[in-house]
Amino acid sequence: MRTVDQSHGSPFDDPRSAPSPVVDVSIRIRSADGVEADLALTRPRGATAGLFWLPALGVAARHYAGLAEALAARGIALARHEWRGHGSSSVRASRRCDWSYRELLESDIPAALDAVSRAAPDLRWSIGGHSLGAQLATLTWLRRPSDLHGLAVVAGGVPWWRHFDGAQALAFRAVLATLPLVTAAVGYFPGRRLGFGGREARGVMRDWAASAMTGRYAHAGDRVSPAATARPVLGIGFARDGLIPRSALDDLLARTGSAASTVVVLDARDLAGVTPDHFSWMRRPEPLAHRLSTWLHTASESA
């Protein structure tokens, strides 16, 4: 993957990349507070539509390389955002280094969106994400819908405990109650050791837990923009996703206010035999890429 300086125009104007049908570039993004990370941009020749992609909690952008390849084969560019604190990010969560949704929504994501718009200004960009990425993609969509042609929610939903049933709801509330104790003791959330997420900042987990307890997002804004209601939204769920009940997906989609939303729930037959749960689709992303690309081509043409 070639690394380029985001301040020097589009890397796709470089004649050195002309022979390749797919161009991969890495753009170094610098946020307002100096934190840096790489944006991985995969663009097939002739693409007219692109998807700006936000990963799941604790998942580095490199793990979506297969999705980028599968979308490129279908004529769609993919820009993979890197979460602060993961992968190519210049920082790691610690007691002395903390951040919250605010930094992600107000600094990191806007900087990356601006960079990808400069790198490929001729593409019609939509935004999407997986799990937590789908939630923050939705919040970004509500903040700047005029810049984006569509929203794709994959295995995402409002993580409100009331969307879960019985014992699962009680267990979830117990987990939420322990989060402040864990992060206070360690200085960050040790997700790798606990089997959920990665090494996460206290502030990120605090904001996630707040939405799980109340069903509300502190950074969602007061109202839905009229521009958002007119743009298409796609929601993709998985039949055996124990982390995202259908009601959680529907709740998140309802908050977009879109009058043009489509919901698809995929099962094992749709995924060529892959277990239709929260993460397994990543091992064989072609079926999901087919759904996304079909919708993205339509969304970019109709917007």
Coordinates of N, CA and C in Angstrom, one line a residue, residues 72-274:
A72 N -14.2 -3.6 -4.1 CA -13.5 -3.2 -5.3 C -13.8 -4.0 -6.5
A73 N -14.0 -5.3 -6.3 CA -14.4 -6.2 -7.4 C -15.7 -5.9 -7.9
R74 N -16.5 -5.2 -7.2 CA -17.9 -4.8 -7.6 C -18.0 -3.3 -7.9
G75 N -16.8 -2.7 -8.1 CA -16.8 -1.3 -8.5 C -17.0 -0.2 -7.5
I76 N -16.8 -0.6 -6.2 CA -17.0 0.4 -5.1 C -15.7 0.6 -4.4
A77 N -15.4 1.9 -4.1 CA -14.2 2.3 -3.3 C -14.6 2.2 -1.8
L78 N -13.6 1.8 -1.0 CA -13.8 1.7 0.4 C -12.6 2.5 1.1
A79 N -13.0 3.4 2.0 CA -12.1 4.1 2.8 C -12.2 3.6 4.2
R80 N -11.2 3.0 4.8 CA -11.3 2.4 6.1 C -10.7 3.3 7.2
H81 N -11.5 3.8 8.0 CA -11.1 4.7 9.1 C -10.4 3.9 10.2
E82 N -9.4 4.5 10.8 CA -8.8 3.8 11.9 C -9.2 4.5 13.2
W83 N -9.7 3.7 14.2 CA -10.1 4.3 15.5 C -8.9 4.8 16.2
R84 N -9.0 5.9 16.9 CA -8.0 6.4 17.8 C -7.7 5.3 18.8
G85 N -6.4 5.0 19.0 CA -6.0 4.0 20.0 C -5.8 2.6 19.4
H86 N -6.0 2.4 18.1 CA -5.9 1.1 17.5 C -5.1 1.1 16.2
G87 N -4.6 0.0 15.9 CA -3.9 -0.2 14.6 C -2.8 0.9 14.4
S88 N -2.9 1.7 13.4 CA -1.9 2.7 13.0 C -2.0 4.0 13.8
S89 N -2.9 4.1 14.7 CA -3.1 5.3 15.6 C -1.8 5.6 16.3
S90 N -1.5 6.8 16.5 CA -0.3 7.3 17.2 C -0.4 7.2 18.7
V91 N -1.6 6.9 19.2 CA -1.7 6.8 20.7 C -2.3 5.5 21.1
R92 N -2.2 5.2 22.4 CA -2.9 4.1 23.0 C -3.6 4.5 24.3
A93 N -4.7 3.9 24.6 CA -5.4 4.3 25.8 C -4.6 3.9 27.1
S94 N -4.6 4.8 28.0 CA -3.9 4.6 29.3 C -4.5 5.5 30.3
R95 N -4.0 5.5 31.5 CA -4.5 6.4 32.6 C -4.3 7.8 32.2
R96 N -3.2 8.1 31.5 CA -2.8 9.5 31.2 C -3.3 9.9 29.8
C97 N -3.8 8.9 29.0 CA -4.2 9.2 27.6 C -5.7 8.7 27.5
D98 N -6.6 9.6 27.5 CA -8.0 9.3 27.5 C -8.8 10.1 26.5
W99 N -9.9 9.6 26.0 CA -10.7 10.3 25.1 C -12.1 9.7 25.1
S100 N -13.0 10.4 24.4 CA -14.4 9.9 24.4 C -15.0 10.0 23.0
Y101 N -16.3 9.8 22.9 CA -17.0 9.9 21.6 C -16.8 11.3 21.0
R102 N -16.7 12.3 21.9 CA -16.6 13.7 21.4 C -15.3 13.8 20.5
E103 N -14.2 13.3 20.9 CA -13.0 13.4 20.1 C -13.2 12.6 18.8
L104 N -13.8 11.5 18.8 CA -14.0 10.7 17.6 C -15.0 11.4 16.7
L105 N -16.1 11.9 17.2 CA -17.1 12.6 16.3 C -16.7 14.0 15.9
E106 N -16.0 14.7 16.7 CA -15.8 16.1 16.4 C -14.4 16.4 15.8
S107 N -13.5 15.4 16.0 CA -12.1 15.6 15.5 C -11.7 14.6 14.5
D108 N -11.7 13.3 14.9 CA -11.1 12.3 14.1 C -11.9 12.0 12.8
I109 N -13.2 11.7 12.9 CA -14.0 11.4 11.8 C -14.1 12.5 10.8
P110 N -14.3 13.8 11.2 CA -14.4 14.9 10.3 C -13.0 15.0 9.5
A111 N -11.9 14.9 10.2 CA -10.6 15.0 9.5 C -10.4 14.0 8.5
A112 N -10.8 12.7 8.8 CA -10.7 11.7 7.8 C -11.7 11.8 6.6
L113 N -12.9 12.3 6.9 CA -13.9 12.5 5.8 C -13.4 13.6 4.9
D114 N -12.8 14.7 5.5 CA -12.3 15.8 4.6 C -11.1 15.3 3.8
A115 N -10.3 14.4 4.3 CA -9.1 13.9 3.6 C -9.6 13.0 2.4
V116 N -10.5 12.2 2.7 CA -11.0 11.3 1.6 C -11.7 12.0 0.5
S117 N -12.4 13.1 0.9 CA -13.1 13.9 -0.1 C -12.0 14.6 -1.0
R118 N -10.9 15.0 -0.4 CA -9.9 15.6 -1.2 C -9.2 14.6 -2.1
A119 N -9.0 13.4 -1.5 CA -8.3 12.3 -2.3 C -9.1 11.8 -3.5
A120 N -10.4 11.8 -3.3 CA -11.2 11.2 -4.4 C -12.5 12.1 -4.5
P121 N -12.3 13.3 -4.9 CA -13.5 14.3 -4.9 C -14.5 13.9 -6.0
D122 N -14.2 13.1 -6.9 CA -15.2 12.7 -8.0 C -16.1 11.6 -7.5
L123 N -15.9 11.0 -6.4 CA -16.7 9.9 -6.0 C -17.9 10.4 -5.2
R124 N -19.0 9.7 -5.2 CA -20.2 10.0 -4.4 C -20.0 9.1 -3.1
W125 N -19.7 9.8 -2.0 CA -19.4 9.1 -0.8 C -20.6 8.8 0.1
S126 N -20.8 7.6 0.5 CA -21.7 7.2 1.6 C -20.9 6.9 2.8
I127 N -21.6 6.8 4.0 CA -20.9 6.4 5.2 C -21.5 5.1 5.8
G128 N -20.7 4.3 6.4 CA -21.3 3.0 6.9 C -20.3 2.5 8.0
G129 N -20.8 1.5 8.7 CA -19.9 1.0 9.8 C -20.5 -0.3 10.3
H130 N -19.6 -0.9 11.1 CA -19.9 -2.2 11.7 C -20.0 -2.1 13.2
S131 N -21.1 -2.5 13.8 CA -21.3 -2.5 15.3 C -21.1 -1.0 15.9
L132 N -20.2 -0.8 16.7 CA -20.0 0.6 17.2 C -19.8 1.6 16.0
G133 N -19.1 1.1 15.0 CA -18.9 1.9 13.8 C -20.2 2.3 13.2
A134 N -21.2 1.4 13.2 CA -22.5 1.8 12.7 C -23.2 2.8 13.5
Q135 N -23.0 2.8 14.8 CA -23.6 3.8 15.7 C -23.0 5.2 15.4
L136 N -21.7 5.2 15.4 CA -21.0 6.5 15.2 C -21.1 7.0 13.7
A137 N -21.3 6.1 12.8 CA -21.6 6.5 11.4 C -23.0 7.1 11.4
T138 N -23.9 6.6 12.1 CA -25.3 7.2 12.2 C -25.2 8.6 12.8
L139 N -24.5 8.8 13.9 CA -24.3 10.1 14.5 C -23.6 11.1 13.6
T140 N -22.6 10.6 12.8 CA -22.0 11.5 11.8 C -22.9 11.9 10.7
W141 N -23.7 10.9 10.3 CA -24.7 11.1 9.2 C -25.7 12.2 9.6
L142 N -26.1 12.2 10.9 CA -27.0 13.2 11.4 C -26.4 14.6 11.5
R143 N -25.1 14.6 11.6 CA -24.4 15.9 11.8 C -24.1 16.5 10.4
R144 N -23.8 15.7 9.4 CA -23.4 16.3 8.1 C -24.0 15.5 6.9
P145 N -25.3 15.3 6.9 CA -26.0 14.5 5.8 C -25.8 15.1 4.4
S146 N -25.6 16.4 4.3 CA -25.4 17.0 3.0 C -24.2 16.6 2.3
D147 N -23.2 16.1 3.1 CA -21.9 15.6 2.5 C -21.9 14.2 2.0
L148 N -23.0 13.4 2.4 CA -23.0 12.0 2.2 C -24.2 11.6 1.5
H149 N -24.1 10.6 0.6 CA -25.2 10.2 -0.2 C -26.0 9.0 0.4
G150 N -25.5 8.3 1.4 CA -26.3 7.3 2.0 C -25.6 6.8 3.3
L151 N -26.3 6.0 4.1 CA -25.9 5.5 5.3 C -26.1 4.0 5.3
A152 N -25.0 3.2 5.6 CA -25.1 1.7 5.7 C -24.8 1.3 7.1
V153 N -25.8 0.6 7.8 CA -25.6 0.1 9.1 C -25.5 -1.4 9.1
V154 N -24.3 -1.9 9.5 CA -24.1 -3.4 9.4 C -23.9 -3.9 10.9
A155 N -24.7 -4.8 11.3 CA -24.7 -5.3 12.7 C -24.6 -4.2 13.7
G156 N -25.4 -3.2 13.5 CA -25.3 -2.1 14.5 C -26.7 -1.9 15.1
G157 N -26.7 -1.3 16.2 CA -28.0 -1.0 16.9 C -27.7 -0.2 18.1
V158 N -28.8 0.4 18.7 CA -28.7 1.1 19.9 C -28.5 0.1 21.0
P159 N -27.4 0.1 21.8 CA -27.1 -1.0 22.7 C -27.9 -0.8 24.1
W160 N -29.1 -0.4 24.0 CA -29.9 -0.2 25.2 C -30.2 -1.6 25.8
W161 N -30.1 -1.7 27.1 CA -30.3 -3.0 27.8 C -31.7 -3.5 27.6
R162 N -32.6 -2.6 27.5 CA -34.0 -3.0 27.3 C -34.3 -3.7 26.0
H163 N -33.4 -3.7 25.1 CA -33.5 -4.4 23.8 C -33.2 -5.9 24.0
F164 N -32.7 -6.3 25.2 CA -32.4 -7.7 25.5 C -33.4 -8.3 26.4
D165 N -33.5 -9.6 26.3 CA -34.6 -10.3 27.1 C -34.0 -10.9 28.4
G166 N -34.9 -10.9 29.4 CA -34.7 -11.7 30.6 C -33.3 -11.7 31.2
A167 N -32.7 -12.9 31.3 CA -31.4 -13.1 32.0 C -30.3 -12.3 31.2
Q168 N -30.4 -12.2 29.9 CA -29.4 -11.5 29.1 C -29.4 -10.0 29.5
A169 N -30.6 -9.5 29.7 CA -30.7 -8.1 30.1 C -30.1 -7.8 31.5
L170 N -30.4 -8.8 32.4 CA -29.8 -8.6 33.7 C -28.3 -8.8 33.7
A171 N -27.8 -9.7 32.9 CA -26.4 -9.9 32.8 C -25.7 -8.7 32.2
F172 N -26.4 -8.1 31.2 CA -25.8 -6.9 30.6 C -25.7 -5.7 31.6
R173 N -26.8 -5.5 32.4 CA -26.8 -4.5 33.3 C -25.7 -4.7 34.4
A174 N -25.4 -5.9 34.7 CA -24.3 -6.2 35.7 C -23.0 -5.8 35.1
V175 N -22.8 -6.1 33.8 CA -21.6 -5.8 33.1 C -21.4 -4.3 33.1
L176 N -22.5 -3.6 32.8 CA -22.4 -2.1 32.8 C -22.0 -1.5 34.1
A177 N -22.5 -2.1 35.2 CA -22.3 -1.7 36.5 C -20.8 -1.8 36.9
T178 N -20.1 -2.8 36.4 CA -18.7 -3.1 36.7 C -17.7 -2.2 35.9
L179 N -18.2 -1.7 34.8 CA -17.3 -1.0 33.9 C -16.5 0.2 34.6
P180 N -17.2 1.0 35.3 CA -16.5 2.1 36.0 C -15.4 1.6 37.0
L181 N -15.7 0.5 37.6 CA -14.7 -0.1 38.6 C -13.5 -0.6 37.9
V182 N -13.7 -1.2 36.7 CA -12.6 -1.8 36.0 C -11.7 -0.7 35.4
T183 N -12.3 0.3 34.8 CA -11.6 1.4 34.1 C -10.9 2.3 35.2
A184 N -11.5 2.4 36.4 CA -10.8 3.2 37.4 C -9.6 2.5 38.0
A185 N -9.7 1.1 38.1 CA -8.6 0.4 38.6 C -7.4 0.3 37.7
V186 N -7.7 0.1 36.4 CA -6.7 -0.2 35.4 C -6.2 1.1 34.7
G187 N -7.1 2.1 34.6 CA -6.8 3.3 33.9 C -7.3 3.3 32.4
Y188 N -7.8 2.2 32.0 CA -8.4 2.1 30.6 C -9.2 0.8 30.7
F189 N -9.9 0.4 29.6 CA -10.7 -0.8 29.6 C -9.8 -1.9 28.9
P190 N -9.5 -2.9 29.6 CA -8.6 -4.0 29.1 C -9.5 -5.0 28.3
G191 N -10.0 -4.6 27.2 CA -11.0 -5.5 26.5 C -10.4 -6.8 26.0
R192 N -9.1 -6.8 25.6 CA -8.5 -8.0 25.1 C -8.5 -9.1 26.2
R193 N -8.2 -8.7 27.4 CA -8.2 -9.6 28.5 C -9.6 -10.1 28.9
L194 N -10.6 -9.2 28.7 CA -11.9 -9.5 29.2 C -12.8 -10.1 28.1
G195 N -12.3 -10.2 26.8 CA -13.0 -10.8 25.8 C -14.1 -9.9 25.1
F196 N -14.0 -8.6 25.3 CA -14.9 -7.7 24.6 C -14.2 -6.4 24.2
G197 N -14.2 -6.1 23.0 CA -13.5 -4.9 22.5 C -12.0 -5.1 22.6
G198 N -11.3 -4.0 22.6 CA -9.9 -4.0 22.7 C -9.4 -3.2 23.8
R199 N -8.3 -2.6 23.7 CA -7.8 -1.7 24.8 C -8.4 -0.3 24.5
E200 N -9.4 0.0 25.3 CA -10.3 1.1 25.0 C -10.1 2.2 26.1
A201 N -10.3 3.4 25.6 CA -10.2 4.6 26.5 C -11.4 4.6 27.5
R202 N -11.1 5.1 28.7 CA -12.2 5.2 29.7 C -13.4 6.0 29.2
G203 N -13.1 7.1 28.5 CA -14.2 8.0 28.0 C -15.1 7.3 27.0
V204 N -14.5 6.5 26.1 CA -15.2 5.8 25.1 C -16.2 4.8 25.8
M205 N -15.7 4.1 26.7 CA -16.5 3.1 27.4 C -17.5 3.7 28.3
R206 N -17.2 4.9 28.8 CA -18.2 5.6 29.6 C -19.4 6.1 28.7
D207 N -19.1 6.6 27.5 CA -20.1 7.0 26.6 C -20.9 5.8 26.1
W208 N -20.2 4.7 25.8 CA -20.9 3.5 25.3 C -21.8 3.0 26.4
A209 N -21.4 2.9 27.7 CA -22.2 2.5 28.8 C -23.4 3.4 29.0
A210 N -23.2 4.7 28.8 CA -24.3 5.6 29.0 C -25.4 5.3 28.0
S211 N -25.1 5.1 26.8 CA -26.1 4.8 25.8 C -26.7 3.4 26.0
A212 N -26.0 2.5 26.6 CA -26.5 1.2 26.9 C -27.5 1.3 28.1
M213 N -27.2 2.2 29.0 CA -28.1 2.3 30.2 C -29.4 3.1 29.9
T214 N -29.2 4.2 29.1 CA -30.3 5.1 28.9 C -31.0 5.0 27.5
G215 N -30.3 4.4 26.6 CA -30.9 4.3 25.2 C -30.7 5.7 24.5
R216 N -29.9 6.6 25.0 CA -29.7 7.9 24.4 C -28.3 8.1 24.1
Y217 N -28.0 9.0 23.1 CA -26.7 9.4 22.7 C -26.5 10.9 23.1
A218 N -25.5 11.2 23.9 CA -25.3 12.6 24.4 C -24.9 13.4 23.2
H219 N -24.3 12.9 22.2 CA -23.8 13.7 21.1 C -24.7 13.6 19.8
A220 N -25.9 13.2 20.0 CA -26.8 13.0 18.8 C -27.3 14.3 18.3
G221 N -27.4 15.4 19.0 CA -28.0 16.6 18.6 C -29.4 16.6 18.9
D222 N -30.0 17.8 18.7 CA -31.4 18.0 19.1 C -32.5 17.5 18.1
R223 N -32.1 17.5 16.8 CA -33.1 17.2 15.8 C -32.5 16.5 14.6
V224 N -33.3 15.9 13.8 CA -32.9 15.2 12.6 C -32.9 16.3 11.4
S225 N -31.8 16.4 10.7 CA -31.8 17.3 9.6 C -32.7 16.9 8.5
P226 N -33.4 17.8 7.8 CA -34.3 17.4 6.7 C -33.5 16.7 5.6
A227 N -32.2 17.1 5.4 CA -31.4 16.5 4.4 C -31.2 15.0 4.7
A228 N -31.1 14.6 6.0 CA -31.0 13.2 6.3 C -32.2 12.4 6.0
T229 N -33.4 12.9 6.2 CA -34.6 12.2 5.9 C -34.8 11.9 4.5
A230 N -34.2 12.6 3.6 CA -34.4 12.4 2.2 C -33.4 11.4 1.6
R231 N -32.3 11.1 2.3 CA -31.3 10.2 1.8 C -31.5 8.7 2.2
P232 N -31.0 7.8 1.3 CA -31.3 6.4 1.6 C -30.5 5.8 2.7
V233 N -31.1 4.9 3.5 CA -30.4 4.2 4.6 C -30.6 2.7 4.4
L234 N -29.5 1.9 4.6 CA -29.6 0.5 4.6 C -29.2 -0.1 5.9
G235 N -30.0 -1.0 6.4 CA -29.7 -1.7 7.7 C -29.5 -3.2 7.4
I236 N -28.4 -3.7 7.8 CA -28.1 -5.2 7.6 C -27.9 -5.8 8.9
G237 N -28.7 -6.8 9.2 CA -28.6 -7.6 10.5 C -28.2 -9.0 10.1
F238 N -27.9 -9.8 11.2 CA -27.5 -11.2 11.0 C -28.4 -12.0 11.9
A239 N -28.9 -13.1 11.4 CA -30.0 -13.9 12.0 C -29.6 -14.4 13.4
R240 N -28.3 -14.7 13.6 CA -27.8 -15.3 14.9 C -26.8 -14.3 15.6
D241 N -27.1 -13.0 15.4 CA -26.3 -12.0 16.1 C -26.8 -11.8 17.5
G242 N -26.1 -12.4 18.5 CA -26.5 -12.3 19.9 C -26.2 -10.9 20.5
L243 N -25.4 -10.1 19.8 CA -25.1 -8.8 20.4 C -26.0 -7.7 19.9
I244 N -26.7 -7.9 18.8 CA -27.6 -6.9 18.3 C -28.9 -7.5 18.0
P245 N -29.9 -7.4 18.9 CA -31.2 -7.8 18.7 C -31.9 -7.0 17.5
R246 N -32.9 -7.6 16.9 CA -33.5 -6.8 15.8 C -34.1 -5.5 16.3
S247 N -34.6 -5.5 17.5 CA -35.2 -4.2 18.0 C -34.1 -3.1 18.1
A248 N -32.9 -3.5 18.5 CA -31.8 -2.6 18.6 C -31.4 -2.0 17.2
L249 N -31.4 -2.8 16.2 CA -31.2 -2.4 14.8 C -32.3 -1.4 14.4
D250 N -33.5 -1.8 14.6 CA -34.6 -1.0 14.2 C -34.6 0.4 14.9
D251 N -34.2 0.4 16.2 CA -34.2 1.6 17.0 C -33.1 2.6 16.4
L252 N -32.0 2.1 16.0 CA -30.9 2.9 15.4 C -31.4 3.5 14.1
L253 N -32.0 2.6 13.3 CA -32.5 3.1 12.0 C -33.6 4.2 12.1
A254 N -34.4 4.0 13.1 CA -35.5 5.0 13.3 C -35.0 6.3 13.6
R255 N -33.8 6.4 14.3 CA -33.2 7.7 14.7 C -32.7 8.5 13.5
T256 N -32.5 7.8 12.3 CA -32.1 8.6 11.2 C -33.2 9.4 10.6
G257 N -34.4 9.1 10.9 CA -35.6 9.8 10.3 C -35.7 9.6 8.8
S258 N -35.0 8.6 8.3 CA -35.0 8.4 6.8 C -36.4 7.9 6.3
A259 N -36.9 8.4 5.3 CA -38.1 7.9 4.7 C -37.8 6.9 3.6
A260 N -36.5 6.6 3.4 CA -36.1 5.7 2.4 C -35.1 4.6 3.0
S261 N -35.5 3.9 4.0 CA -34.7 2.9 4.6 C -35.0 1.5 4.2
T262 N -34.0 0.7 4.1 CA -34.2 -0.7 3.7 C -33.5 -1.6 4.8
V263 N -34.2 -2.6 5.2 CA -33.6 -3.5 6.2 C -33.5 -4.9 5.7
V264 N -32.4 -5.6 5.8 CA -32.1 -6.9 5.4 C -31.5 -7.7 6.6
V265 N -32.1 -8.9 6.9 CA -31.5 -9.8 7.9 C -31.0 -11.0 7.2
L266 N -29.6 -11.2 7.2 CA -29.0 -12.3 6.5 C -28.9 -13.6 7.3
D267 N -29.1 -14.7 6.7 CA -29.0 -16.0 7.4 C -27.8 -16.8 6.7
A268 N -27.6 -18.0 7.1 CA -26.5 -18.8 6.6 C -26.5 -19.0 5.1
R269 N -27.7 -19.1 4.6 CA -27.8 -19.3 3.1 C -27.4 -18.1 2.4
D270 N -27.7 -16.9 2.9 CA -27.3 -15.7 2.3 C -25.8 -15.5 2.3
L271 N -25.1 -16.1 3.3 CA -23.7 -15.9 3.6 C -22.9 -17.1 3.1
A272 N -23.4 -17.9 2.2 CA -22.7 -19.0 1.7 C -22.2 -20.0 2.8
G273 N -23.1 -20.2 3.8 CA -22.8 -21.2 4.8 C -22.1 -20.6 6.0
V274 N -21.6 -19.4 6.0 CA -21.0 -18.8 7.1 C -22.0 -18.5 8.2

